[in-house]
XYZ file of C-alpha atoms in Angstrom:
678
model
C -0.123 -0.016 0.028
C 1.202 3.655 -0.584
C 0.652 5.993 1.991
C 1.075 9.916 1.827
C 1.705 11.215 5.359
C 1.389 14.908 5.677
C 2.777 16.420 8.802
C 5.633 13.721 9.129
C 7.760 16.339 11.000
C 5.261 16.667 13.780
C 5.692 14.790 17.244
C 2.602 12.581 16.144
C 3.854 12.353 12.380
C 7.425 11.068 13.333
C 6.047 8.016 14.974
C 3.485 7.513 12.220
C 6.037 7.574 9.791
C 7.850 4.838 11.686
C 5.230 2.779 12.224
C 3.618 2.819 8.754
C 6.976 2.514 7.041
C 7.502 -0.920 8.763
C 4.734 -2.385 6.528
C 3.905 -0.096 3.590
C 5.356 2.547 1.284
C 5.287 5.826 2.906
C 5.876 9.173 1.127
C 6.417 11.848 4.021
C 5.387 15.372 3.513
C 7.265 18.186 5.475
C 6.793 21.859 6.014
C 10.410 21.904 6.078
C 12.433 19.030 4.809
C 15.101 17.282 7.170
C 18.692 17.856 6.564
C 19.225 14.440 5.436
C 15.854 13.917 3.512
C 15.515 10.813 1.505
C 14.020 10.147 -1.981
C 10.452 9.490 -0.267
C 10.083 12.993 1.129
C 8.371 15.959 -0.256
C 8.088 19.775 0.862
C 4.621 20.872 1.353
C 5.436 24.069 -0.498
C 6.716 22.130 -3.403
C 3.596 22.235 -5.472
C 4.346 19.667 -8.199
C 5.885 17.305 -5.685
C 2.958 17.276 -3.285
C 0.433 16.944 -6.015
C 2.333 13.631 -7.479
C 2.777 12.441 -3.857
C -1.008 12.760 -3.104
C -2.212 11.637 -6.366
C 0.080 8.525 -6.342
C -1.100 7.453 -2.868
C -3.810 4.793 -2.070
C -4.017 6.631 1.628
C -3.555 10.012 2.408
C -2.961 11.058 6.205
C -3.346 14.531 7.045
C -1.683 15.128 10.556
C -0.404 18.542 9.781
C -0.863 21.698 11.853
C 0.411 25.026 11.046
C 1.239 26.253 14.647
C 3.522 29.358 13.413
C 0.141 30.963 12.335
C -1.160 32.912 15.375
C -4.303 34.831 16.340
C -6.749 35.380 13.561
C -4.343 33.822 10.685
C -4.458 30.431 12.629
C -7.756 29.088 11.228
C -7.307 30.441 7.616
C -3.683 29.140 7.357
C -4.794 25.425 8.499
C -7.859 25.553 6.322
C -5.997 26.277 3.170
C -3.710 23.235 4.145
C -6.803 20.916 4.275
C -8.462 22.302 1.183
C -5.250 22.031 -0.903
C -5.093 18.169 -0.051
C -8.693 17.871 -0.231
C -8.518 19.394 -3.803
C -5.508 16.963 -4.764
C -7.370 13.647 -3.904
C -8.711 11.881 -6.732
C -11.287 8.691 -6.827
C -9.969 5.849 -8.522
C -6.419 6.299 -6.979
C -6.994 7.670 -3.189
C -9.182 5.065 -1.672
C -9.278 6.745 1.926
C -8.555 10.048 3.317
C -7.464 10.123 7.187
C -7.963 13.575 8.890
C -6.327 13.987 12.510
C -8.945 15.646 14.556
C -8.745 15.885 18.236
C -10.853 15.253 21.679
C -11.005 18.880 21.965
C -14.199 18.495 19.763
C -16.046 17.347 22.937
C -15.785 20.649 24.556
C -18.626 21.641 22.584
C -20.889 19.459 24.421
C -22.535 20.107 27.771
C -20.136 18.192 30.497
C -23.125 17.582 32.746
C -25.360 16.219 30.316
C -22.730 14.233 28.512
C -20.335 13.076 31.248
C -19.059 10.186 28.899
C -18.332 11.430 25.559
C -18.303 8.914 22.256
C -18.143 9.161 18.796
C -21.849 8.965 18.204
C -22.806 12.354 19.910
C -23.753 15.252 17.516
C -21.263 18.217 17.859
C -22.014 22.039 17.227
C -19.978 24.862 17.148
C -20.807 27.211 19.998
C -19.356 30.358 21.901
C -16.409 30.552 23.915
C -14.639 27.992 21.640
C -10.972 28.619 20.984
C -9.558 28.782 17.415
C -8.150 25.270 17.599
C -11.330 23.489 18.710
C -13.311 25.636 15.979
C -10.950 24.670 13.594
C -11.357 20.819 14.211
C -15.134 21.140 14.265
C -15.373 23.039 10.947
C -12.768 20.708 9.092
C -14.288 17.331 10.386
C -17.607 18.381 8.631
C -15.871 19.903 5.626
C -13.671 16.361 5.308
C -16.956 14.375 5.274
C -18.588 16.525 2.859
C -15.810 16.739 0.298
C -15.145 12.931 0.639
C -18.646 11.865 -0.048
C -18.711 14.255 -2.850
C -15.941 12.722 -4.726
C -16.862 9.062 -3.814
C -13.694 8.629 -1.398
C -13.788 7.007 1.907
C -12.716 9.045 4.891
C -11.444 8.212 8.391
C -11.636 11.026 11.081
C -9.561 10.203 14.267
C -9.966 11.977 17.524
C -6.660 11.449 19.919
C -6.914 11.993 23.424
C -4.091 13.186 25.741
C -1.152 11.942 23.492
C 1.883 10.859 25.409
C 5.616 9.622 24.778
C 9.101 10.795 24.421
C 9.330 14.936 24.141
C 5.399 15.133 24.077
C 3.907 18.043 25.625
C 1.692 16.062 28.147
C 4.836 13.574 29.150
C 7.937 15.243 28.927
C 6.713 18.745 28.806
C 4.428 18.380 32.126
C 7.568 17.047 33.924
C 9.512 20.047 32.925
C 6.385 22.365 34.046
C 6.451 20.529 37.544
C 9.913 21.628 38.152
C 8.808 25.255 37.987
C 5.460 24.959 39.391
C 4.366 21.468 41.036
C 0.529 22.391 41.031
C -2.179 19.973 39.898
C -5.889 19.566 39.670
C -7.857 16.499 41.309
C -11.273 14.966 40.708
C -10.609 15.077 37.014
C -10.525 12.109 34.574
C -7.843 12.017 31.759
C -7.711 9.529 28.759
C -3.978 8.890 27.905
C -2.570 7.507 24.706
C 0.901 6.737 23.886
C 2.003 7.919 20.775
C 3.375 4.368 19.736
C -0.286 2.751 20.609
C -1.994 5.549 18.710
C 0.216 4.799 15.702
C -0.443 0.990 15.904
C -4.147 1.636 16.370
C -4.441 3.974 13.278
C -2.450 1.208 11.218
C -4.891 -1.340 12.364
C -7.896 0.647 11.273
C -6.497 1.287 7.776
C -5.213 -2.217 7.156
C -8.743 -3.620 8.958
C -10.691 -1.717 5.981
C -12.341 0.640 8.420
C -13.911 3.451 6.427
C -16.389 6.293 7.046
C -16.062 6.454 10.598
C -15.394 8.815 13.319
C -12.910 6.887 15.926
C -11.332 7.829 19.186
C -7.829 6.994 19.407
C -7.125 6.348 23.124
C -6.185 3.899 26.062
C -6.078 4.450 29.671
C -8.360 6.418 32.086
C -6.546 7.907 35.105
C -7.525 10.141 37.621
C -5.681 13.676 37.437
C -4.521 13.327 41.166
C -2.549 10.344 39.919
C -1.345 12.089 36.791
C -0.029 15.193 38.349
C 1.560 13.326 41.292
C 3.318 10.958 38.942
C 4.726 14.011 36.929
C 5.887 15.699 40.147
C 7.689 12.770 41.399
C 9.529 12.549 38.123
C 10.494 16.000 38.573
C 11.515 15.349 42.094
C 9.244 18.213 43.440
C 6.404 17.988 46.277
C 2.905 17.982 44.678
C 0.239 20.671 45.518
C -3.076 19.849 44.323
C -5.623 22.956 43.990
C -8.342 22.903 46.298
C -11.678 22.409 44.507
C -12.886 26.047 45.160
C -9.778 27.205 43.252
C -9.939 24.873 40.332
C -13.514 25.882 39.924
C -12.989 29.556 39.869
C -9.934 28.955 37.470
C -12.383 26.604 35.159
C -13.880 29.691 33.266
C -10.630 30.812 32.411
C -9.391 27.321 30.877
C -9.690 27.251 27.158
C -11.512 24.899 25.222
C -8.497 22.956 23.754
C -7.807 22.058 27.686
C -11.724 21.550 28.528
C -10.849 18.120 30.273
C -9.045 20.206 33.062
C -12.232 22.119 33.855
C -14.690 19.295 33.967
C -14.579 15.725 35.137
C -15.635 14.058 31.790
C -14.594 10.485 30.402
C -13.951 9.924 26.628
C -15.011 6.530 25.399
C -12.384 4.283 23.731
C -14.256 1.138 23.303
C -14.850 1.589 19.637
C -11.221 1.662 18.667
C -10.477 -1.372 20.643
C -13.207 -3.055 18.696
C -12.410 -1.984 15.255
C -8.509 -2.240 15.610
C -8.397 -5.290 17.608
C -5.636 -3.473 19.800
C -5.952 -3.482 23.391
C -2.941 -2.048 25.424
C -1.966 -2.842 28.905
C 0.192 0.180 29.822
C 0.269 1.561 33.447
C 0.475 5.135 34.108
C 4.223 5.226 34.482
C 4.886 3.659 30.929
C 3.306 6.882 29.477
C 6.092 9.105 30.939
C 9.862 8.808 29.928
C 11.379 7.073 32.677
C 13.450 9.598 35.042
C 17.222 9.704 33.557
C 19.714 7.910 35.502
C 22.714 9.789 36.661
C 25.433 7.038 36.760
C 29.138 7.882 38.281
C 31.794 6.051 36.348
C 33.762 4.980 39.211
C 35.225 2.104 37.217
C 34.782 0.125 34.023
C 31.933 -1.920 35.119
C 29.951 1.022 35.612
C 30.872 2.380 32.193
C 29.990 -1.096 30.736
C 26.690 -1.383 32.282
C 25.636 1.967 30.886
C 27.275 1.291 27.316
C 25.455 -2.210 27.009
C 22.446 -1.295 28.520
C 20.678 -0.717 25.195
C 19.141 2.554 26.471
C 19.933 6.090 25.076
C 22.687 7.744 27.252
C 25.159 10.787 26.845
C 28.676 11.153 28.630
C 29.100 13.939 30.531
C 32.775 15.309 31.275
C 34.107 18.627 32.227
C 33.213 21.453 30.250
C 30.213 23.972 29.540
C 28.214 21.978 26.820
C 25.275 21.971 29.126
C 25.548 25.652 29.985
C 24.503 26.602 26.267
C 22.124 23.724 25.286
C 19.093 22.378 26.288
C 18.870 19.629 28.873
C 19.288 16.256 27.564
C 16.591 13.612 28.882
C 18.735 10.467 28.510
C 20.816 8.804 31.128
C 24.198 10.455 32.110
C 27.521 8.821 32.408
C 29.564 11.203 34.340
C 33.138 10.909 33.552
C 34.310 13.355 36.134
C 34.768 10.299 38.579
C 36.999 8.204 36.080
C 40.149 10.612 36.490
C 43.597 10.282 37.031
C 47.148 10.056 35.531
C 48.021 6.633 34.206
C 51.676 7.434 33.189
C 54.529 9.591 31.217
C 56.587 7.517 28.921
C 58.976 9.746 26.846
C 56.692 12.471 25.351
C 53.460 10.309 25.684
C 51.403 11.184 28.558
C 48.203 8.998 29.471
C 45.340 9.957 31.649
C 41.745 8.514 32.425
C 39.232 10.515 30.271
C 37.727 12.477 33.099
C 40.938 13.989 33.865
C 41.011 17.849 33.227
C 43.544 19.663 31.255
C 44.076 21.642 34.318
C 45.026 18.421 36.296
C 47.138 17.508 33.294
C 49.200 20.878 33.266
C 49.538 20.772 36.945
C 51.579 17.408 36.558
C 53.388 18.229 33.618
C 54.570 21.987 34.366
C 56.988 20.806 37.284
C 58.566 18.537 34.815
C 59.228 21.330 32.235
C 56.580 19.993 30.056
C 53.246 21.139 28.352
C 50.734 20.619 25.699
C 51.498 22.057 22.165
C 48.097 24.010 22.041
C 45.843 24.859 24.698
C 42.273 26.318 25.115
C 41.721 29.492 27.137
C 39.628 27.547 29.645
C 41.216 24.304 30.841
C 38.701 22.637 33.019
C 37.830 20.464 30.113
C 38.000 16.701 30.103
C 40.528 14.792 28.314
C 38.105 12.621 26.735
C 36.059 15.509 25.564
C 39.238 16.556 23.596
C 38.594 13.390 21.515
C 34.926 14.309 20.643
C 35.201 18.015 20.219
C 37.252 20.396 18.379
C 38.852 21.902 21.278
C 40.847 24.504 19.756
C 43.668 26.198 21.465
C 45.970 29.368 20.740
C 48.573 27.761 18.248
C 49.136 28.364 14.738
C 50.766 24.704 14.429
C 47.422 22.568 15.438
C 43.921 22.754 14.553
C 42.639 21.563 18.188
C 43.864 19.684 21.228
C 42.547 16.663 19.237
C 45.617 16.885 17.066
C 47.625 16.031 20.145
C 45.982 12.729 20.686
C 48.301 9.519 19.776
C 46.215 6.876 21.433
C 42.880 6.008 23.023
C 41.170 3.486 24.920
C 37.284 3.183 24.559
C 34.671 0.952 25.326
C 32.332 -0.290 22.325
C 28.750 -1.134 22.370
C 29.654 -4.891 23.111
C 31.110 -3.759 26.529
C 34.883 -4.725 25.308
C 37.421 -2.129 25.993
C 39.716 -1.330 22.904
C 43.123 0.359 22.403
C 43.746 2.096 19.476
C 46.707 4.223 18.164
C 46.168 7.008 16.082
C 44.795 6.458 12.379
C 43.150 9.329 11.131
C 40.787 7.590 8.612
C 39.704 5.193 11.501
C 39.485 8.171 14.012
C 37.327 10.462 11.634
C 34.641 7.785 11.522
C 35.001 6.603 15.467
C 34.301 10.342 16.714
C 30.992 10.160 15.167
C 29.930 7.040 16.902
C 27.361 7.671 19.434
C 27.559 4.471 21.620
C 31.147 4.569 22.693
C 33.048 5.879 25.655
C 36.600 6.972 25.754
C 38.286 5.855 28.847
C 41.855 6.595 28.552
C 43.724 9.216 26.308
C 47.294 9.652 25.468
C 48.753 12.971 24.524
C 51.859 13.986 22.832
C 53.557 16.668 24.890
C 56.535 19.018 24.444
C 59.219 21.011 26.315
C 57.616 24.342 28.005
C 58.425 27.623 26.379
C 58.021 31.177 27.595
C 55.535 33.195 25.629
C 54.945 36.858 25.540
C 51.588 38.515 24.691
C 51.003 41.801 23.474
C 47.795 43.288 23.478
C 46.744 46.004 21.061
C 43.641 47.927 20.129
C 43.131 48.687 16.303
C 40.064 50.281 14.321
C 38.011 47.215 12.894
C 39.329 48.053 9.698
C 42.131 45.938 10.691
C 40.081 42.754 10.998
C 40.617 41.842 7.212
C 44.428 41.957 7.380
C 44.258 39.275 10.210
C 41.491 37.125 8.274
C 43.532 37.172 5.064
C 46.453 35.568 6.564
C 48.128 38.371 8.728
C 47.847 36.035 11.837
C 50.707 33.926 10.400
C 53.130 36.272 11.570
C 52.675 35.253 15.036
C 52.789 32.018 17.104
C 49.049 32.816 18.131
C 46.724 35.419 17.305
C 43.307 36.155 18.986
C 41.123 39.228 18.063
C 38.020 40.373 20.117
C 35.915 42.559 17.577
C 33.308 45.066 18.921
C 31.274 45.838 15.757
C 29.066 48.664 17.253
C 32.298 50.749 18.606
C 34.324 49.466 15.388
C 37.307 48.399 17.507
C 39.546 45.143 17.604
C 41.258 44.049 20.824
C 44.255 41.773 19.467
C 46.127 39.403 21.385
C 49.590 38.621 19.682
C 51.320 35.917 21.113
C 54.983 34.775 20.386
C 58.074 32.995 22.033
C 60.308 35.196 24.009
C 63.696 35.260 25.711
C 64.362 37.627 28.369
C 62.169 39.501 30.626
C 61.917 43.337 30.078
C 61.180 45.930 32.913
C 57.827 46.521 31.611
C 56.714 43.125 31.315
C 53.741 41.789 33.476
C 53.029 38.071 34.753
C 50.026 36.404 33.463
C 46.503 37.002 34.568
C 42.763 35.912 33.640
C 41.306 38.063 30.901
C 37.849 39.216 30.672
C 37.707 39.347 26.904
C 33.618 39.060 27.056
C 33.426 42.240 28.743
C 32.146 45.467 26.687
C 34.806 47.414 25.207
C 35.023 50.283 27.670
C 35.090 47.874 30.571
C 37.767 45.958 28.898
C 40.088 48.830 28.284
C 39.567 49.664 32.131
C 40.441 46.338 33.287
C 43.327 46.161 31.220
C 44.661 49.521 32.353
C 44.558 48.553 36.014
C 45.968 45.157 35.289
C 48.780 46.390 33.026
C 49.489 49.663 34.529
C 51.739 50.782 31.786
C 53.286 47.584 31.108
C 53.762 46.235 27.473
C 53.558 42.542 27.436
C 52.264 39.552 29.566
C 55.087 37.143 29.809
C 54.972 33.524 31.474
C 55.087 29.893 30.732
C 53.174 28.552 27.745
C 50.277 27.024 30.258
C 49.675 30.335 31.866
C 49.768 32.618 28.990
C 47.940 30.773 26.567
C 45.341 29.083 29.170
C 45.007 31.928 31.948
C 41.877 30.486 33.025
C 42.882 27.628 35.244
C 39.708 27.740 36.824
C 36.412 29.579 36.843
C 35.641 31.140 40.024
C 32.270 30.319 41.495
C 32.021 27.908 38.324
C 28.667 26.161 39.434
C 27.113 29.628 39.888
C 28.324 30.754 36.453
C 27.107 27.642 35.115
C 23.560 27.870 36.710
C 23.252 31.587 35.392
C 23.798 29.999 31.834
C 21.890 27.055 32.211
C 18.626 28.362 33.967
C 18.480 32.082 32.942
C 14.779 32.781 31.946
C 16.097 33.566 28.485
C 18.992 31.063 27.864
C 22.148 32.528 27.432
C 23.963 30.660 24.268
C 27.545 30.678 23.200
C 28.208 29.356 19.684
C 31.419 29.118 17.953
C 31.470 28.577 13.928
C 34.918 27.413 12.181
C 35.224 28.265 8.480
C 38.090 27.444 6.302
C 40.682 30.073 5.784
C 40.045 30.272 1.997
C 36.348 31.365 2.313
C 36.613 33.476 5.589
C 36.877 36.696 3.625
C 33.561 35.681 2.080
C 32.026 34.838 5.613
C 33.147 38.164 7.007
C 31.817 40.195 4.287
C 28.554 38.673 5.025
C 28.933 39.146 8.752
C 29.618 42.793 8.213
C 26.686 43.277 5.780
C 24.408 41.564 8.376
C 25.420 43.156 11.238
C 22.709 45.730 11.561
C 20.020 43.192 11.081
C 21.345 41.169 13.896
C 20.795 43.452 16.466
C 24.256 43.349 18.024
C 24.230 45.164 21.403
C 26.474 47.915 21.951
C 28.904 46.199 24.327
C 28.749 42.819 22.577
C 31.611 41.371 21.124
C 32.582 38.563 18.685
C 35.752 36.532 19.154
C 38.011 35.477 16.229
C 40.796 32.818 16.553
C 43.067 31.443 14.053
C 44.505 27.518 13.772
C 46.410 25.876 11.247
C 47.622 22.485 10.006
C 51.034 22.890 8.617
C 51.392 19.537 7.346
C 48.441 20.137 4.871
C 48.862 23.935 4.877
C 45.140 24.186 5.877
C 44.071 27.189 8.092
C 40.825 27.625 10.071
C 39.082 30.793 11.524
C 37.084 30.362 14.506
C 34.146 32.948 15.167
C 32.572 33.141 18.443
C 29.475 35.001 19.684
C 27.438 34.880 23.057
C 24.091 36.063 23.234
C 20.479 35.626 24.613
C 19.024 36.193 20.981
C 19.174 32.638 19.278
C 18.542 34.063 16.033
C 21.852 35.624 15.883
C 23.401 32.103 16.283
C 21.018 30.695 13.350
C 22.236 33.829 11.352
C 25.943 32.925 11.830
C 25.313 29.354 10.660
C 23.498 30.271 7.869
C 26.173 32.707 6.632
C 28.693 29.937 7.190
C 26.609 27.799 4.994
C 26.356 30.545 2.458
C 29.908 31.382 2.150
C 31.510 27.895 2.486
C 28.749 25.445 1.414
C 29.243 22.292 3.510
C 32.984 22.996 4.665
C 32.101 24.817 7.878
C 31.846 23.379 11.558
C 30.451 24.153 14.845
C 32.381 23.628 18.358
C 30.751 20.894 19.557
C 31.130 21.807 23.289
C 28.961 24.780 23.107
C 25.662 25.629 21.516
C 24.583 23.387 18.540
C 21.316 24.428 16.812
C 18.968 21.321 16.145
C 19.380 19.953 12.547
C 23.369 20.331 12.521
C 24.382 16.877 11.565
C 27.873 15.087 12.884
C 29.409 16.197 9.537
C 29.514 19.646 10.759
C 31.048 18.889 14.547
C 34.478 17.138 13.281
C 36.859 18.706 10.794
C 38.323 15.692 8.970
C 41.809 14.740 9.136
C 41.535 12.201 6.595
C 39.055 12.380 3.522
C 38.763 8.634 3.238
C 36.760 6.860 5.620
C 37.677 3.121 6.463
C 36.129 0.227 8.398
C 37.166 -0.069 12.137
C 38.733 -3.477 11.383
C 42.133 -2.039 12.722
C 40.894 -1.769 16.324
C 42.673 -4.157 18.737
C 40.935 -5.534 21.869
C 42.851 -4.404 24.926
C 43.818 -8.335 25.755
C 45.858 -8.406 22.573
C 47.326 -5.168 22.720
C 50.793 -4.088 23.823
C 51.615 -0.339 25.146
C 53.828 0.121 21.858
C 51.482 -1.072 19.357
């Protein structure tokens, strides 16, 4: 059977696509095509593609809703979608048109006269119904009218409260409970898991159910139990509103949420009878299980998470979670798996949870350091394998280039030792089910460096972007577009001290230009250079004061503060900055807001890379940066994985390939068969 699924990108649509595709050929229609769209995908705005998809389908499922349309535009925008689909269906080819309505249509009924609401009841639009409810009432009638006129069978489905991963009434309500653990009592909710909803609908279609209106639902639960369970998952005590308060609030509850204002029951016997599906989920199964936080105390703890088959993410030391939305999967906390393994020659091996700061504390007394360092060194060694933790050196793209060997646990629970092989590692870095346990870095003799800070007009920016940075061991630029200034750090090896040299100190490059000048004048007091060992000059933030407080401000702010860093090859950097200059007025840059620019290289291949960093509460500024990188460089741009990564950015934009040829992982060696020198 050929099914055309319209609205495949929605929460319900994604599960419908997965369920339907297991048995039938499905053409998925999206408002915006996903990044890696297959051949059986169509954009709704593609008139010819949409017409072909609809007219070649045996069944058309309309599960789309334009939520971007607001106010008075909501109903016309969504009706136009339905009318377009109804105009395209043809008798003789399309045998069934499925329309997704909702249980909200029952808000048109008197809850006292109809405490049990089933599909046989007559519904009429009345006053005080919100736009979504009126849309569903009108469109149900319109679908039946057009389908009867064309001689095409129809099926109208009314889901109850849809639950499942990342759904509003499961994950969403738990998040809400963290802020306001308040609920209602003496109500009845009918829940349906999105997987069961999809199975019910597929069974209705396969069983030949036509010209029917069917509630898609499963389990009746009391609102007391529902809210208590959600609050429990949120780890908050529950406050159930008293009846008098719930009654007073009832008049303000929109018809879309009518079941919160009245104790009514939606009958789901019909779908059980027609689909033959009876589910047996308990209340807890409608919610995502609470994410586990597993300390990686030893290899067995790591293996238990990797081999569990459940989604998980590895948490090291860094700031990824400061700038990105909270992840709901299990957490494997690698900070517990830390420590020095050994130093042999110039190879330094540590457990993956060891921070760069701890590594430098070990190396510095021995006259050693790493060849490049990020300004912030409270970052785990393991994170340096999976993220381009770029430093301040013209000789390396990132700290990743210093790694000579790793150990990791794969999905089978076996620990593997692997020497550097760029072709293999390019592929391995994109793996999601592995955990790096040990990392070996190449180190080198420490050296003294001098950092000279200069201020220039921002007309000087292109000089550095076009290659002027190569004159220095390291160049970092902080650009203030609104004041048309550049603050430039030029770092180079140095011999003897001079009288006007200053010891290293932590900078405040994120400060507004005037504050930055004041801070530097106080710190330098007429001194011209900042001189010290490499790890103190390149990585002055050996620790972040009040790190947990700073992280909480970034993470839990009312409007999340984002920090994004885009990396473009030097051959298209001029084009990128030309676009950035052109769009600065539209990006609403604040007067004190700056843009950081760093330069790194890979001398062996003569490849150069320009890193452009911005911190803002305005996520649209971040997305504009990504769009400009794509326009200037095509697919040859990357984002720092340890910072903000917008949704839709794939792994191909997170790792700079060191070898263009990816080969299989057949070269990996189980630890039991490896020697330290292999």
